[in-house]
XYZ file of C-alpha atoms in Angstrom:
733
model
C -19.885 6.506 19.702
C -20.349 7.339 16.045
C -20.441 3.764 14.713
C -21.731 3.814 11.142
C -24.783 4.429 8.999
C -27.124 1.489 9.126
C -26.244 0.138 12.565
C -24.185 -2.782 13.684
C -24.727 -6.583 13.914
C -22.474 -7.199 16.889
C -19.416 -6.066 18.832
C -16.702 -7.420 21.104
C -14.328 -5.934 23.691
C -10.685 -6.863 24.324
C -9.658 -6.015 27.962
C -5.925 -6.275 27.183
C -5.905 -3.892 24.259
C -8.936 -1.966 25.590
C -10.476 -1.816 22.154
C -14.091 -2.304 20.991
C -14.662 -3.855 17.582
C -18.023 -3.462 15.798
C -19.526 -5.518 12.920
C -21.120 -2.916 10.656
C -23.798 -3.115 8.012
C -21.549 -1.243 5.520
C -19.005 -4.118 5.240
C -16.516 -2.309 7.545
C -15.166 -3.125 10.969
C -14.583 -0.166 13.317
C -12.091 -0.172 16.203
C -12.963 2.146 19.073
C -11.301 3.390 22.226
C -14.015 3.276 24.948
C -13.323 6.901 25.868
C -13.243 8.264 22.330
C -16.299 8.812 20.113
C -14.535 8.487 16.762
C -13.007 5.167 15.654
C -9.253 4.672 15.967
C -9.128 2.307 13.050
C -11.210 0.935 10.161
C -10.682 -2.571 8.801
C -11.575 -2.844 5.087
C -11.724 -6.108 3.178
C -15.147 -7.677 3.375
C -17.472 -7.353 0.389
C -20.655 -8.243 2.331
C -22.258 -7.324 5.651
C -20.158 -8.227 8.640
C -22.182 -10.492 10.962
C -19.876 -11.099 13.931
C -16.522 -10.127 15.427
C -14.474 -11.909 18.106
C -11.144 -10.993 19.754
C -8.284 -13.408 20.342
C -6.624 -11.602 23.259
C -3.622 -13.861 23.578
C -2.668 -13.292 20.010
C -3.837 -9.651 19.644
C -5.937 -10.710 16.692
C -9.576 -10.248 15.578
C -11.851 -12.714 13.804
C -14.612 -11.307 11.571
C -17.342 -13.242 9.792
C -19.379 -11.789 6.894
C -22.660 -12.687 5.214
C -20.924 -14.181 2.160
C -19.537 -17.004 4.406
C -16.055 -15.528 4.634
C -13.804 -15.392 7.664
C -10.946 -12.954 7.993
C -8.316 -12.854 10.731
C -6.825 -9.414 11.415
C -3.741 -8.155 13.205
C -5.263 -5.454 15.419
C -2.069 -3.526 16.032
C -1.051 -3.387 12.370
C -4.716 -3.328 11.136
C -4.030 -5.749 8.301
C -5.672 -9.033 7.293
C -3.330 -11.967 7.840
C -5.574 -14.847 6.788
C -8.709 -15.443 4.706
C -10.921 -18.523 4.930
C -13.660 -19.260 2.345
C -15.607 -22.023 0.627
C -15.907 -24.232 3.729
C -19.222 -22.982 5.160
C -22.743 -24.162 4.244
C -24.793 -21.801 2.100
C -28.454 -21.105 2.817
C -30.928 -18.500 4.056
C -29.703 -18.452 7.674
C -31.542 -15.868 9.725
C -29.095 -15.741 12.588
C -25.443 -16.722 12.977
C -23.563 -16.953 16.254
C -19.835 -17.110 16.870
C -17.766 -17.947 19.948
C -14.020 -18.202 20.566
C -12.547 -20.144 23.479
C -9.208 -18.757 24.634
C -8.259 -21.877 26.592
C -8.576 -24.376 23.780
C -8.016 -21.872 20.940
C -11.155 -23.060 19.160
C -13.675 -21.006 17.152
C -17.332 -22.091 16.963
C -19.826 -20.892 14.348
C -23.525 -21.872 14.752
C -25.787 -21.830 11.701
C -29.406 -22.879 11.488
C -28.766 -26.629 11.294
C -24.945 -26.790 11.551
C -22.366 -26.159 14.264
C -18.834 -25.729 12.945
C -15.614 -26.018 14.928
C -12.282 -24.469 13.878
C -9.105 -25.087 15.796
C -6.181 -22.710 15.663
C -2.898 -24.587 15.378
C 0.071 -23.412 17.459
C 2.655 -21.236 15.738
C 5.868 -22.943 14.555
C 8.961 -20.769 14.392
C 11.644 -23.377 13.655
C 10.706 -24.045 10.022
C 11.552 -22.634 6.617
C 9.186 -20.022 5.267
C 9.213 -19.297 1.522
C 6.923 -16.276 1.938
C 5.952 -14.047 4.815
C 2.262 -14.851 4.211
C 0.140 -17.781 3.032
C 1.121 -19.066 -0.409
C -1.937 -19.249 -2.638
C -0.304 -20.821 -5.707
C 3.028 -22.145 -7.018
C 3.516 -23.346 -10.588
C 6.405 -24.428 -12.793
C 7.267 -22.561 -15.952
C 8.920 -24.994 -18.358
C 10.185 -22.265 -20.716
C 12.089 -20.429 -17.945
C 12.921 -23.543 -15.869
C 11.603 -21.611 -12.875
C 8.925 -21.912 -10.200
C 6.674 -18.932 -9.702
C 4.972 -18.584 -6.305
C 2.470 -15.944 -5.197
C 1.477 -15.230 -1.600
C -1.742 -13.773 -0.215
C -0.156 -10.328 0.436
C 0.649 -9.844 -3.265
C 4.304 -10.913 -3.292
C 5.597 -12.952 -6.200
C 8.875 -14.902 -6.180
C 10.626 -16.741 -8.957
C 12.845 -19.703 -8.004
C 15.341 -21.850 -9.915
C 14.036 -25.417 -9.956
C 17.439 -27.068 -10.061
C 18.785 -25.307 -6.995
C 15.898 -23.552 -5.201
C 17.589 -20.184 -5.489
C 15.375 -17.102 -5.626
C 16.081 -14.971 -8.741
C 13.273 -12.392 -8.923
C 10.945 -10.632 -6.475
C 7.794 -8.567 -7.206
C 5.764 -6.933 -4.423
C 2.351 -5.264 -4.118
C 0.913 -6.874 -7.221
C -2.627 -5.720 -6.301
C -1.835 -2.873 -3.871
C -3.568 -3.619 -0.544
C -5.936 -6.304 -1.847
C -5.377 -10.021 -1.337
C -4.238 -12.232 -4.198
C -6.401 -15.304 -4.569
C -5.123 -17.235 -7.554
C -2.500 -17.250 -10.307
C -2.031 -18.915 -13.668
C 0.023 -18.765 -16.946
C -1.245 -18.144 -20.427
C -0.906 -20.724 -23.184
C 2.561 -19.508 -24.254
C 3.921 -19.401 -20.679
C 5.120 -15.825 -21.303
C 2.416 -14.006 -19.331
C 1.270 -14.364 -15.733
C -2.327 -13.792 -14.730
C -3.176 -12.895 -11.123
C -6.547 -12.217 -9.458
C -7.316 -10.405 -6.226
C -10.274 -9.931 -3.916
C -11.168 -6.610 -5.547
C -12.321 -8.480 -8.674
C -9.330 -7.267 -10.761
C -7.344 -9.640 -12.987
C -3.895 -8.383 -14.067
C -1.765 -9.641 -16.916
C 2.051 -9.448 -16.258
C 5.100 -10.285 -18.182
C 7.996 -12.237 -16.727
C 9.789 -9.013 -15.755
C 6.920 -7.684 -13.526
C 5.357 -5.275 -16.005
C 1.543 -5.058 -15.987
C -0.005 -4.807 -19.458
C -3.732 -5.171 -18.902
C -6.305 -5.005 -16.104
C -9.485 -7.049 -16.433
C -12.552 -6.111 -14.385
C -14.183 -9.450 -13.537
C -17.175 -8.032 -11.642
C -17.620 -4.649 -13.301
C -15.563 -2.777 -10.714
C -17.052 -4.468 -7.636
C -15.266 -6.657 -5.122
C -15.445 -10.403 -5.718
C -13.412 -13.598 -5.130
C -12.073 -14.900 -8.428
C -11.629 -18.621 -7.735
C -9.880 -19.626 -10.967
C -8.475 -18.069 -14.111
C -8.433 -20.227 -17.287
C -6.471 -18.959 -20.260
C -7.866 -20.363 -23.511
C -7.048 -19.703 -27.159
C -8.073 -16.100 -27.852
C -10.099 -16.054 -24.582
C -9.689 -15.735 -20.803
C -12.344 -17.270 -18.486
C -12.854 -16.297 -14.837
C -15.094 -18.123 -12.345
C -15.646 -18.329 -8.610
C -18.116 -15.694 -7.355
C -21.310 -16.132 -9.411
C -23.388 -18.668 -11.317
C -22.386 -17.410 -14.772
C -19.028 -17.598 -16.650
C -17.114 -14.367 -17.123
C -15.232 -14.196 -20.441
C -12.742 -11.776 -21.898
C -12.269 -12.151 -25.660
C -8.932 -11.541 -27.374
C -10.240 -8.669 -29.578
C -11.245 -6.839 -26.409
C -7.881 -7.036 -24.646
C -6.307 -4.103 -26.423
C -6.281 -1.401 -23.753
C -5.192 -0.878 -20.180
C -8.588 -1.512 -18.618
C -10.799 -4.289 -20.155
C -14.483 -4.898 -19.475
C -15.918 -8.443 -19.576
C -18.079 -9.776 -22.405
C -21.273 -11.789 -22.050
C -21.372 -15.577 -22.229
C -23.678 -16.602 -25.085
C -25.674 -19.239 -23.184
C -27.875 -18.663 -20.117
C -26.989 -19.671 -16.579
C -26.939 -23.418 -16.038
C -25.636 -23.580 -12.449
C -27.860 -23.152 -9.454
C -24.903 -22.244 -7.204
C -21.634 -20.384 -7.715
C -19.070 -21.830 -10.122
C -15.875 -22.716 -8.305
C -13.592 -24.267 -10.971
C -13.261 -24.989 -14.689
C -11.088 -26.831 -17.183
C -10.845 -27.118 -21.004
C -10.321 -30.230 -23.164
C -7.330 -29.672 -25.475
C -8.471 -32.195 -28.102
C -11.687 -32.142 -30.149
C -14.598 -31.692 -29.347
C -12.926 -29.049 -27.110
C -15.388 -29.384 -24.167
C -15.341 -26.917 -21.302
C -16.251 -28.264 -17.840
C -17.387 -26.108 -14.911
C -17.992 -27.280 -11.335
C -20.392 -25.667 -8.883
C -20.775 -25.364 -5.172
C -23.724 -27.792 -5.198
C -21.680 -30.579 -6.902
C -23.129 -30.060 -10.362
C -20.745 -30.294 -13.349
C -21.791 -28.700 -16.634
C -20.149 -29.641 -19.913
C -20.071 -26.840 -22.449
C -19.209 -26.571 -26.116
C -16.395 -24.067 -25.943
C -16.973 -22.956 -29.552
C -20.694 -22.303 -29.439
C -20.726 -21.574 -25.694
C -23.817 -23.689 -25.150
C -24.277 -26.520 -22.603
C -24.011 -30.116 -23.659
C -24.919 -32.065 -20.509
C -24.875 -32.093 -16.728
C -22.928 -34.450 -14.489
C -23.879 -34.861 -10.872
C -23.092 -37.409 -8.225
C -26.193 -36.407 -6.274
C -28.309 -38.641 -8.457
C -26.715 -41.665 -6.881
C -27.809 -43.114 -3.521
C -24.786 -43.119 -1.218
C -26.241 -45.237 1.524
C -23.344 -47.623 1.422
C -20.773 -44.848 1.708
C -21.137 -44.136 5.425
C -18.232 -42.620 7.278
C -18.075 -41.873 11.018
C -18.376 -38.383 12.366
C -20.090 -37.100 9.254
C -23.505 -36.415 10.747
C -26.905 -38.121 10.292
C -28.266 -39.072 6.935
C -30.701 -36.615 5.418
C -33.067 -36.877 2.454
C -32.972 -34.134 -0.108
C -34.688 -33.413 -3.355
C -32.333 -32.192 -6.056
C -33.868 -31.127 -9.281
C -31.443 -31.640 -12.107
C -31.981 -29.251 -14.955
C -30.688 -28.891 -18.497
C -30.799 -30.990 -21.579
C -30.204 -34.376 -19.992
C -32.109 -34.254 -16.689
C -35.708 -33.408 -16.404
C -37.174 -34.578 -13.090
C -36.283 -34.442 -9.436
C -35.076 -37.657 -7.790
C -34.710 -38.346 -4.044
C -31.120 -38.765 -2.848
C -29.975 -40.139 0.472
C -26.408 -39.120 1.466
C -24.265 -38.701 4.502
C -22.577 -35.472 3.441
C -23.220 -31.969 4.649
C -24.205 -28.944 2.582
C -20.704 -28.104 1.424
C -19.647 -31.699 0.964
C -20.622 -31.695 -2.758
C -18.573 -28.615 -3.730
C -16.386 -29.243 -6.730
C -12.998 -27.670 -6.027
C -11.002 -28.917 -9.032
C -11.588 -30.365 -12.529
C -9.047 -31.946 -14.875
C -9.459 -33.400 -18.369
C -7.354 -36.454 -19.376
C -6.362 -35.415 -22.896
C -4.231 -38.478 -23.712
C -7.152 -40.891 -23.333
C -9.595 -41.836 -26.081
C -12.720 -39.697 -25.968
C -15.871 -41.758 -25.879
C -14.235 -44.899 -24.503
C -12.209 -43.985 -21.411
C -13.004 -41.735 -18.482
C -11.600 -38.392 -19.561
C -12.711 -36.093 -16.732
C -11.575 -36.143 -13.091
C -13.284 -34.120 -10.345
C -12.596 -33.696 -6.648
C -14.064 -31.700 -3.837
C -16.055 -32.055 -0.643
C -15.381 -34.779 1.915
C -12.267 -36.016 0.066
C -14.083 -37.601 -2.884
C -12.399 -38.099 -6.265
C -14.543 -39.117 -9.255
C -13.772 -40.200 -12.821
C -16.353 -39.379 -15.529
C -16.924 -40.577 -19.053
C -18.000 -37.288 -20.676
C -19.513 -38.658 -23.860
C -22.202 -40.708 -22.093
C -22.193 -38.886 -18.794
C -21.431 -42.021 -16.827
C -19.642 -42.018 -13.485
C -16.809 -44.440 -14.090
C -15.136 -44.554 -10.679
C -15.124 -42.843 -7.309
C -13.145 -43.211 -4.137
C -12.310 -41.330 -0.968
C -8.794 -40.020 -1.286
C -8.752 -38.320 2.143
C -11.117 -39.331 4.924
C -12.758 -36.948 7.352
C -11.746 -33.723 5.628
C -13.902 -30.962 4.234
C -12.412 -30.671 0.793
C -9.358 -31.641 -1.319
C -7.548 -30.291 -4.312
C -5.662 -32.174 -7.018
C -3.365 -32.054 -10.056
C -2.340 -34.459 -12.801
C 1.032 -34.631 -14.558
C 1.551 -34.037 -18.292
C 1.756 -37.731 -19.173
C -1.330 -38.339 -17.072
C 0.231 -41.208 -15.110
C -0.003 -39.731 -11.627
C -2.696 -37.974 -9.630
C -1.813 -35.860 -6.529
C -4.447 -34.882 -3.953
C -4.009 -32.532 -0.987
C -6.277 -31.747 1.981
C -6.636 -29.021 4.596
C -4.346 -30.854 7.060
C -1.229 -30.601 4.874
C -1.262 -34.207 3.602
C -0.574 -34.932 -0.060
C -1.077 -38.354 -1.666
C 0.309 -39.547 -4.975
C -1.833 -42.074 -6.910
C -1.010 -44.075 -10.044
C -3.837 -43.661 -12.607
C -2.086 -44.745 -15.786
C -4.339 -47.777 -16.217
C -7.127 -46.750 -13.886
C -10.712 -46.439 -15.191
C -9.928 -47.042 -18.897
C -12.062 -48.845 -21.441
C -10.701 -52.327 -20.576
C -11.527 -51.891 -16.895
C -14.859 -50.111 -17.227
C -17.898 -52.203 -16.244
C -21.549 -51.595 -15.805
C -21.210 -50.589 -12.177
C -19.096 -47.752 -10.907
C -15.582 -48.670 -9.738
C -15.127 -48.021 -6.025
C -11.658 -49.462 -5.637
C -8.860 -46.983 -5.060
C -5.986 -46.724 -7.521
C -2.481 -47.651 -6.432
C -1.144 -45.309 -3.758
C 2.513 -44.537 -4.472
C 3.345 -42.376 -1.466
C 2.089 -39.893 1.112
C 3.814 -36.543 1.643
C 3.613 -34.683 4.910
C 6.009 -31.808 4.352
C 3.525 -29.086 5.420
C 1.599 -28.417 8.585
C -1.317 -26.415 7.184
C -3.802 -26.400 4.321
C -2.583 -27.305 0.862
C -3.455 -24.509 -1.591
C -1.700 -25.625 -4.781
C -0.190 -28.770 -6.270
C 1.792 -28.789 -9.495
C 3.767 -31.519 -11.306
C 7.001 -30.834 -13.132
C 9.552 -33.008 -14.950
C 13.302 -32.486 -14.989
C 16.033 -34.927 -16.172
C 13.235 -37.449 -16.923
C 12.249 -37.401 -13.217
C 8.838 -36.202 -12.086
C 8.614 -33.874 -9.088
C 5.743 -32.343 -7.127
C 5.640 -28.664 -6.120
C 3.345 -28.007 -3.120
C 2.248 -24.634 -1.808
C 0.592 -24.367 1.646
C -0.922 -21.873 4.007
C 2.056 -22.378 6.305
C 3.922 -19.832 4.099
C 6.177 -22.435 2.465
C 6.676 -24.077 -0.930
C 8.233 -27.542 -1.087
C 9.739 -29.714 -3.809
C 9.154 -33.481 -3.460
C 9.669 -36.549 -5.547
C 7.073 -39.265 -6.276
C 8.514 -41.509 -3.522
C 7.505 -38.980 -0.854
C 11.010 -37.655 -0.268
C 11.416 -33.915 0.386
C 14.012 -32.410 -1.923
C 13.879 -29.084 -0.134
C 11.963 -25.989 0.810
C 12.160 -22.924 -1.451
C 13.894 -20.252 0.602
C 16.122 -22.491 2.714
C 19.752 -21.550 3.245
C 21.315 -24.586 1.549
C 20.513 -25.216 -2.093
C 19.927 -28.603 -3.712
C 21.087 -30.097 -7.009
C 18.591 -32.124 -8.990
C 21.164 -33.537 -11.379
C 23.290 -35.101 -8.618
C 22.509 -38.850 -8.262
C 24.051 -39.090 -4.783
C 22.295 -36.239 -3.040
C 21.546 -37.127 0.545
C 18.052 -35.708 0.364
C 16.895 -38.557 -1.871
C 19.105 -41.365 -0.679
C 16.587 -42.967 1.671
C 12.839 -43.227 1.035
C 10.793 -41.609 3.751
C 7.220 -40.651 4.327
C 8.113 -37.448 6.062
C 11.467 -35.912 5.097
C 12.663 -32.757 6.807
C 14.707 -30.118 5.084
C 18.455 -29.957 5.907
C 18.318 -26.600 7.683
C 15.075 -27.216 9.577
C 14.376 -28.771 12.938
C 11.703 -31.293 13.730
C 8.333 -29.729 14.445
C 7.582 -30.003 18.169
C 4.319 -31.295 19.524
C 2.807 -32.088 16.125
C 1.353 -35.484 15.528
C 1.301 -36.475 11.888
C -0.755 -39.612 12.501
C 2.225 -42.017 12.335
C 1.962 -44.845 14.878
C 4.747 -45.285 17.376
C 6.887 -48.465 17.270
C 7.803 -50.296 20.423
C 11.431 -51.220 19.871
C 11.525 -53.622 22.828
C 8.730 -55.744 21.353
C 10.426 -55.765 17.976
C 13.733 -56.796 19.537
C 12.124 -59.657 21.433
C 10.335 -60.823 18.308
C 13.518 -60.927 16.296
C 15.413 -62.684 19.120
C 12.780 -65.358 19.307
C 12.315 -66.008 15.609
C 15.528 -65.372 13.612
C 18.116 -64.541 16.314
C 19.166 -61.326 14.580
C 20.453 -59.631 17.718
C 23.058 -61.495 19.745
C 23.656 -61.383 23.464
C 25.906 -58.327 23.212
C 23.215 -56.352 21.506
C 24.956 -56.436 18.098
C 23.337 -57.366 14.785
C 24.339 -60.834 13.626
C 25.636 -60.722 10.052
C 24.929 -64.433 9.638
C 21.206 -63.870 9.534
C 19.357 -64.429 6.266
C 17.531 -61.120 6.668
C 20.650 -59.148 5.816
C 22.569 -59.610 2.561
C 25.904 -57.783 2.920
C 28.401 -57.702 0.130
C 31.799 -58.590 1.503
C 33.782 -56.905 -1.305
C 32.261 -53.491 -0.699
C 34.863 -50.918 0.342
C 34.342 -47.242 0.705
C 37.168 -45.049 -0.646
C 36.844 -41.368 0.086
C 39.491 -40.458 -2.544
C 37.452 -42.118 -5.301
C 34.403 -40.193 -4.221
C 36.306 -36.893 -4.242
C 38.005 -37.540 -7.607
C 34.811 -38.722 -9.266
C 34.026 -35.944 -11.755
C 30.612 -37.426 -12.665
C 29.045 -36.168 -9.456
C 30.700 -32.720 -9.355
C 28.612 -29.634 -10.021
C 29.771 -28.049 -13.284
C 29.003 -24.296 -13.136
C 29.982 -23.738 -16.767
C 27.101 -25.806 -18.175
C 24.597 -25.692 -15.293
C 24.335 -21.982 -14.514
C 23.201 -19.028 -16.554
C 26.394 -17.061 -15.882
C 28.577 -19.994 -16.799
C 26.712 -20.677 -20.037
C 26.853 -17.035 -21.156
C 30.581 -16.783 -20.274
C 31.267 -20.043 -22.073
C 29.506 -18.809 -25.229
C 31.576 -15.624 -25.209
C 34.861 -17.526 -24.763
C 34.111 -20.023 -27.569
C 33.581 -17.163 -30.040
C 37.014 -15.611 -29.371
C 40.094 -16.328 -31.500
C 42.501 -18.874 -30.055
C 45.817 -17.316 -29.089
C 48.987 -19.284 -29.677
C 50.863 -19.886 -26.479
C 54.672 -20.391 -26.358
C 55.723 -23.988 -26.194
C 57.514 -25.420 -23.240
C 61.233 -26.395 -23.265
C 60.876 -29.914 -22.058
C 64.556 -31.103 -22.284
C 66.261 -27.804 -21.671
C 69.230 -27.738 -19.303
C 69.701 -24.452 -17.523
C 73.547 -24.659 -17.404
C 73.975 -21.013 -16.536
C 71.808 -21.482 -13.466
C 73.872 -24.423 -12.326
C 77.202 -22.735 -12.901
C 76.550 -19.177 -11.772
C 73.666 -19.753 -9.362
C 71.690 -16.974 -10.992
C 68.144 -17.401 -12.256
C 68.074 -17.377 -16.070
C 66.512 -14.231 -17.471
C 66.533 -12.013 -20.484
C 66.246 -12.951 -24.114
C 68.787 -15.795 -24.048
C 68.320 -16.828 -20.464
C 66.877 -20.266 -21.291
C 69.332 -21.218 -24.043
C 71.552 -24.276 -23.612
C 75.163 -23.412 -22.846
C 77.767 -25.802 -24.375
C 81.586 -25.439 -24.151
C 83.512 -25.274 -27.418
C 86.202 -27.774 -28.378
C 89.909 -26.763 -28.449
C 91.242 -25.691 -31.924
C 94.165 -27.843 -33.114
C 97.056 -26.551 -35.250
C 96.340 -27.211 -38.931
C 98.816 -28.688 -41.334
C 100.165 -26.549 -44.184
C 98.940 -27.302 -47.684
C 101.278 -28.684 -50.292
C 102.745 -26.441 -52.966
C 100.724 -28.089 -55.728
C 97.624 -26.400 -54.408
C 99.072 -22.885 -54.884
C 99.598 -21.003 -58.187
C 102.920 -19.751 -59.308
C 103.252 -16.084 -59.906
C 104.381 -16.237 -63.575
C 102.131 -19.114 -64.586
C 99.518 -18.335 -67.251
C 95.863 -18.010 -66.276
C 94.003 -20.774 -68.083
C 90.594 -19.448 -67.143
C 91.194 -15.911 -68.247
C 88.786 -14.639 -71.018
C 90.948 -13.273 -73.788
C 88.227 -11.621 -75.884
C 85.273 -9.795 -74.342
C 82.369 -9.068 -76.707
C 80.070 -6.024 -76.426
C 76.387 -6.188 -75.551
C 75.236 -5.388 -79.094
C 77.428 -8.156 -80.409
C 76.241 -10.675 -77.859
C 72.566 -10.068 -78.630
C 71.183 -12.725 -80.943
C 68.029 -10.732 -82.052
C 67.132 -7.086 -82.469
C 64.127 -5.758 -80.551
C 61.824 -2.887 -81.660
C 58.382 -1.543 -80.590
C 56.416 -4.073 -82.620
C 58.105 -7.009 -80.841
C 58.109 -5.460 -77.387
C 54.429 -4.242 -77.096
C 51.192 -6.025 -77.928
C 49.318 -5.197 -81.072
C 46.273 -3.609 -79.414
C 48.536 -1.025 -77.693
C 50.196 -0.140 -80.897
C 46.796 0.172 -82.708
C 45.460 2.349 -79.950
C 48.534 4.597 -80.198
C 48.096 4.913 -83.955
C 44.445 5.927 -83.548
C 45.381 8.502 -80.957
C 47.986 9.986 -83.312
C 45.421 10.241 -86.119
C 42.906 11.921 -83.862
C 45.532 14.281 -82.632
C 46.416 15.289 -86.198
C 42.760 15.873 -87.068
C 42.277 18.092 -83.994
C 45.367 20.111 -84.839
C 44.230 20.580 -88.441
C 40.730 21.677 -87.388
C 42.020 24.148 -84.878
C 44.499 25.603 -87.377
C 41.716 26.059 -89.967
C 39.521 27.833 -87.398
C 42.409 30.113 -86.515
C 42.990 30.969 -90.137
C 39.306 31.891 -90.676
C 39.355 34.149 -87.611
C 42.525 35.803 -88.757
C 41.146 36.489 -92.252
C 37.980 37.991 -90.785
C 40.011 40.264 -88.530
C 42.092 41.568 -91.447
C 39.009 42.293 -93.552
C 37.410 44.177 -90.674
C 40.555 46.254 -90.184
C 40.765 47.088 -93.903
C 37.149 48.281 -94.040
C 37.619 50.501 -90.999
C 40.773 51.978 -92.550
C 38.982 52.843 -95.784
C 36.195 54.656 -93.918
C 38.664 56.850 -92.050
C 40.426 57.776 -95.290
C 37.171 58.830 -97.008
C 36.171 60.936 -94.116
């Protein structure tokens, strides 16, 4: 077989598909038919040497593991990557790595030099709502558009209405055949930034048009972990120890190259996350794989100090199943640390990785803890940046590799999510502020508001949003779904479900009863999945209530006389009142885009006068003839006339005799000239300025006539003289 140049590191054979897969040195995976020399397929996607390949025969899938600690799961028949797993393996100079997959238990084992890792494949669930056809890497709320934007691993972007969950826009193949890793908005919320595994960052508008392409790793493949849009700058981290920056004056063409960060490298391991302080002094924080946090001056681009929890001895923080304690020497470097100090901890190599950083911009800088970090083994830590002190730390999720988090705009709530699909909501409004800070680090957990278990796989993104003065949580998971939940742990709905919700309705059934695990209306309960909720023995509870308070009577009915139940006797449910209540109806004219636009058009039109109604009209013709009134006079009132009586004759005194003189006859009629009292002429009829103007016109007319007559006389005299001279000349000749 013609495998590849450079040889292979391993191979595996699937007896069902009769295919041989090889792990090549050139970052490719070849698929061979045993009877053919040339490969039938080539799997591209790894950016480092492929170390091992293993088939999952029952699922017709292939697992590949590369030297950059990255696992990819492929669909062998379609030859596409369906899942990517990174940032969970220990880093180090391992000489040999072994992999094994057990078909019976569906478990995948990876053996490193000092570590043996176990990964269990969860059974597929078909009776659930899927927002995307692939794992959702990020979902965020755009306040300007009132929409939720979600991006899946296969490069598909959806835009959803927050108030109803309806999908309004779809964009596919954002990065061609490369996998999308992360997504973010710019400062104005008018541009969308996406990054893929090819090291390319694209800037899109809200209509799906790509304006710029940013090369994060100079054209080479890399995993961009996070994109941070600053004022006049864009920062990308995730694959190297340095910060990659794109300045605003450079983003003026289709393809943009990165600029150099002014300071030298301060991290000893790859940078995984970053965040910016919005208030002065505008610090920039970056978190590394080794747990080191570097605070930078974002203006001068120079480091200020280092924060690291490895300096503390965690001997009291022992958790089961975390491995034996080991002693390590960690040399802190930079401006604040100068010497190496021994540290005793119970965490593994990747337990210190910082996965997320958030600044608390509403708190007083220099007094309160203004930086929150989370990462390996479920730890969440609060830092006071000015002095570099660790203010508080607690384990948000126990016995997990890593967690992610998000904080709302008012900075009252903290949400953390783990790889098992569990999200916890914490109240941090008064947690770790100046009044509660002491000399020692606070180890007490903040108040836990609720736990949300609406997903069955790893949580990839958490985002807070506020609508109608109510705070909601948007969660994106690797189970291909995006959910909307409230702070009480109730599931509002899954984006993509058949039935839509209404956030403005106060009587929606989805939020009527608090629940730790709410299921969407159009979904069925997940079979054979244990969410860690203990079962309740109803028989023991019934016996307990019967013995103590006698709540249940002999017939098995609940006794209303018990003090445990306070029932209002005057309560009556009226269905007609609920139907006629206009306060809970959905008004499409003011709540939908089509209704608002149509309403604006109708309000600008001129009101047309409508004919008034005849309220007391009696249609007599209808009653008499039985015909429907019609025509111009069809609705007029018909009234019968009274009979005319014979009139009496007038007396003779009211009539004039024929020969009687006419007393009113005018004997003398005067003419019009005689009847006029005054004589009118032009001076009395017309105004003076008209008369003056007429007089001037007459004078000018006379002058013109005189001048023309004089000129005619001169011409006539000249003509006569010329004629006389010509006559004399003829006579002389």
